[in-house]
Amino acid sequence: MAAAAELKLLEKSLGLSKGNKYSAQGERQIPVLQTNNGPSLTGLTTIAAHLVKQANKEYLLGSTAEEKAVVQQWLEYRVTRVDGHSSKDDVRTLLKDLNSYLEDKVYLTGYNFTLADILLYYGLHRFIANSNSASICPNPAWRHRLLQVYNSGYPNATCCPLGGLSFPDAL
């Protein structure tokens, strides 16, 4: 899924009105957001964090210093490790590492759903949707919890913070 499509899904999830203008720059098609109130913003995680703040849902960026650092760590992981990888072997390695990390966690930061969960899932979705193989699937419990968040209408920041989380069609 292209970064602009992910950002539009995120906007919808956050309850923001449509109207942001996205473009892409360079060979890697880095997303760019043209803002009304200043310079353009560049990069998936920069723009996503801006949208979260714009929607007044900053808890998705982490609530403690440690949690904020873990969110940043996984956002960086998404951009540096997940984006740009296309071989099944690379994806299997990424998912093996992710599944190992999630063994004793509910979400990437522990018990709180964050932007890191959303963007990492969006980034992995293209591999999951294009594969019939069970080996190309993120931790089933994590995936199930994300779907619960998606399907829930409860505005509980720990369990179901968005209530209307938008996921790509082929979950």
Short mmCIF file of C-alpha atoms in Angstrom, two decimals:
data_model
loop_
_atom_site.label_atom_id
_atom_site.label_comp_id
_atom_site.label_asym_id
_atom_site.label_seq_id
_atom_site.Cartn_x
_atom_site.Cartn_y
_atom_site.Cartn_z
CA MET A 1 0.00 0.00 0.00
CA ALA A 2 1.37 3.39 -0.90
CA ALA A 3 2.17 5.77 1.94
CA ALA A 4 -0.44 8.30 0.78
CA ALA A 5 -3.14 5.62 0.97
CA GLU A 6 -1.98 4.68 4.47
CA LEU A 7 -2.10 8.30 5.56
CA LYS A 8 -5.63 8.67 4.17
CA LEU A 9 -6.70 5.56 6.11
CA LEU A 10 -5.10 7.01 9.21
CA GLU A 11 -6.93 10.31 8.70
CA LYS A 12 -10.21 8.42 8.49
CA SER A 13 -9.37 6.40 11.61
CA LEU A 14 -8.59 9.54 13.54
CA GLY A 15 -11.81 11.22 12.49
CA LEU A 16 -10.08 13.98 10.59
CA SER A 17 -11.84 15.65 7.70
CA LYS A 18 -10.47 14.86 4.29
CA GLY A 19 -8.66 17.51 2.39
CA ASN A 20 -4.97 17.02 3.08
CA LYS A 21 -2.94 17.07 -0.09
CA TYR A 22 -0.25 14.41 -0.36
CA SER A 23 2.45 14.00 -2.93
CA ALA A 24 5.55 11.84 -3.14
CA GLN A 25 9.15 12.77 -3.76
CA GLY A 26 12.21 10.91 -4.91
CA GLU A 27 12.87 7.41 -6.09
CA ARG A 28 11.52 5.89 -2.86
CA GLN A 29 8.33 7.94 -3.14
CA ILE A 30 8.64 9.56 0.30
CA PRO A 31 5.26 11.08 1.23
CA VAL A 32 4.94 14.84 1.52
CA LEU A 33 2.05 16.72 3.14
CA GLN A 34 1.39 20.27 2.01
CA THR A 35 0.19 22.08 5.14
CA ASN A 36 -1.91 25.22 5.18
CA ASN A 37 -0.03 26.76 8.09
CA GLY A 38 3.62 26.43 7.25
CA PRO A 39 6.20 24.30 5.55
CA SER A 40 5.41 20.94 4.00
CA LEU A 41 6.02 17.85 6.12
CA THR A 42 8.05 14.96 4.73
CA GLY A 43 8.11 11.30 5.75
CA LEU A 44 5.50 8.74 6.73
CA THR A 45 6.09 8.82 10.48
CA THR A 46 6.46 12.60 10.65
CA ILE A 47 3.17 13.11 8.84
CA ALA A 48 1.42 10.36 10.84
CA ALA A 49 2.51 11.92 14.15
CA HIS A 50 1.29 15.30 12.90
CA LEU A 51 -2.13 13.79 12.07
CA VAL A 52 -2.35 12.17 15.51
CA LYS A 53 -1.63 15.52 17.17
CA GLN A 54 -4.08 17.29 14.86
CA ALA A 55 -6.78 14.82 15.97
CA ASN A 56 -5.92 15.38 19.67
CA LYS A 57 -5.13 11.67 20.13
CA GLU A 58 -1.59 12.11 21.38
CA TYR A 59 -1.91 9.04 23.60
CA LEU A 60 -1.30 7.09 20.38
CA LEU A 61 2.27 8.43 20.48
CA GLY A 62 2.84 6.94 23.95
CA SER A 63 1.98 8.10 27.44
CA THR A 64 5.28 7.75 29.28
CA ALA A 65 8.83 8.61 28.22
CA GLU A 66 9.61 4.91 27.80
CA GLU A 67 6.44 4.21 25.84
CA LYS A 68 7.10 7.19 23.56
CA ALA A 69 10.58 5.84 22.90
CA VAL A 70 9.19 2.39 22.06
CA VAL A 71 6.66 3.94 19.68
CA GLN A 72 9.48 5.84 17.96
CA GLN A 73 11.58 2.66 17.84
CA TRP A 74 8.81 0.74 16.04
CA LEU A 75 8.01 3.62 13.70
CA GLU A 76 11.68 3.71 12.77
CA TYR A 77 11.63 -0.09 12.35
CA ARG A 78 8.69 0.27 9.99
CA VAL A 79 10.48 2.77 7.77
CA THR A 80 13.96 1.23 7.86
CA ARG A 81 13.20 -2.49 7.95
CA VAL A 82 9.71 -3.09 6.54
CA ASP A 83 9.51 -0.53 3.73
CA GLY A 84 11.53 -1.53 0.72
CA HIS A 85 11.65 -5.26 1.51
CA SER A 86 9.90 -7.46 -0.94
CA SER A 87 11.44 -10.92 -0.85
CA LYS A 88 9.56 -13.60 1.04
CA ASP A 89 12.70 -14.46 2.98
CA ASP A 90 13.06 -10.86 4.19
CA VAL A 91 9.41 -10.78 5.19
CA ARG A 92 9.62 -14.12 7.01
CA THR A 93 12.62 -12.82 8.97
CA LEU A 94 10.79 -9.59 9.84
CA LEU A 95 7.70 -11.49 10.98
CA LYS A 96 9.74 -14.01 12.95
CA ASP A 97 11.41 -11.13 14.80
CA LEU A 98 8.06 -9.39 15.33
CA ASN A 99 6.33 -12.54 16.54
CA SER A 100 9.16 -13.26 18.96
CA TYR A 101 8.97 -9.71 20.32
CA LEU A 102 5.18 -9.93 20.75
CA GLU A 103 5.23 -13.24 22.65
CA ASP A 104 4.75 -11.56 26.03
CA LYS A 105 3.04 -8.34 24.89
CA VAL A 106 -0.46 -7.29 23.96
CA TYR A 107 0.68 -4.48 21.67
CA LEU A 108 4.08 -3.23 20.55
CA THR A 109 4.47 -0.96 23.59
CA GLY A 110 3.14 -3.56 26.01
CA TYR A 111 -0.50 -2.96 26.95
CA ASN A 112 -1.38 0.20 25.04
CA PHE A 113 -2.42 0.42 21.42
CA THR A 114 -0.37 3.08 19.60
CA LEU A 115 0.46 4.56 16.23
CA ALA A 116 3.27 2.01 15.99
CA ASP A 117 0.73 -0.84 15.88
CA ILE A 118 -1.27 0.91 13.17
CA LEU A 119 1.63 1.79 10.88
CA LEU A 120 3.46 -1.50 11.32
CA TYR A 121 0.30 -3.40 10.44
CA TYR A 122 -0.32 -1.14 7.44
CA GLY A 123 3.24 -1.76 6.31
CA LEU A 124 2.96 -5.53 6.67
CA HIS A 125 -0.46 -5.71 5.07
CA ARG A 126 0.83 -5.82 1.49
CA PHE A 127 2.78 -8.98 2.28
CA ILE A 128 -0.12 -10.61 4.09
CA ALA A 129 -2.70 -9.73 1.44
CA ASN A 130 -0.52 -11.03 -1.41
CA SER A 131 0.27 -14.36 0.20
CA ASN A 132 -1.65 -17.56 0.69
CA SER A 133 1.04 -18.80 3.04
CA ALA A 134 0.47 -19.06 6.78
CA SER A 135 4.17 -18.31 7.22
CA ILE A 136 3.54 -14.74 5.98
CA CYS A 137 1.30 -13.71 8.85
CA PRO A 138 2.01 -11.55 11.88
CA ASN A 139 1.45 -12.85 15.37
CA PRO A 140 -2.17 -14.07 15.29
CA ALA A 141 -2.98 -12.73 18.76
CA TRP A 142 -1.65 -9.25 17.88
CA ARG A 143 -3.54 -9.28 14.59
CA HIS A 144 -6.72 -10.40 16.40
CA ARG A 145 -6.41 -7.59 18.94
CA LEU A 146 -5.96 -5.04 16.15
CA LEU A 147 -9.11 -6.37 14.52
CA GLN A 148 -10.94 -6.05 17.85
CA VAL A 149 -9.87 -2.41 18.01
CA TYR A 150 -11.08 -1.99 14.45
CA ASN A 151 -14.47 -3.55 15.13
CA SER A 152 -15.08 -1.95 18.51
CA GLY A 153 -17.01 1.18 19.23
CA TYR A 154 -15.59 1.69 22.73
CA PRO A 155 -13.46 4.82 23.18
CA ASN A 156 -11.20 3.15 25.76
CA ALA A 157 -7.60 4.29 25.21
CA THR A 158 -6.08 1.02 26.40
CA CYS A 159 -8.32 -1.42 24.60
CA CYS A 160 -10.08 0.31 21.75
CA PRO A 161 -8.84 3.87 21.37
CA LEU A 162 -10.10 4.68 17.93
CA GLY A 163 -13.37 2.83 17.74
CA GLY A 164 -13.34 3.18 13.97
CA LEU A 165 -9.83 2.20 13.02
CA SER A 166 -9.54 1.86 9.27
CA PHE A 167 -7.66 -1.14 8.00
CA PRO A 168 -6.96 -2.08 4.41
CA ASP A 169 -9.82 -4.00 2.81
CA ALA A 170 -8.32 -7.49 2.74
CA LEU A 171 -7.80 -8.28 6.40
#
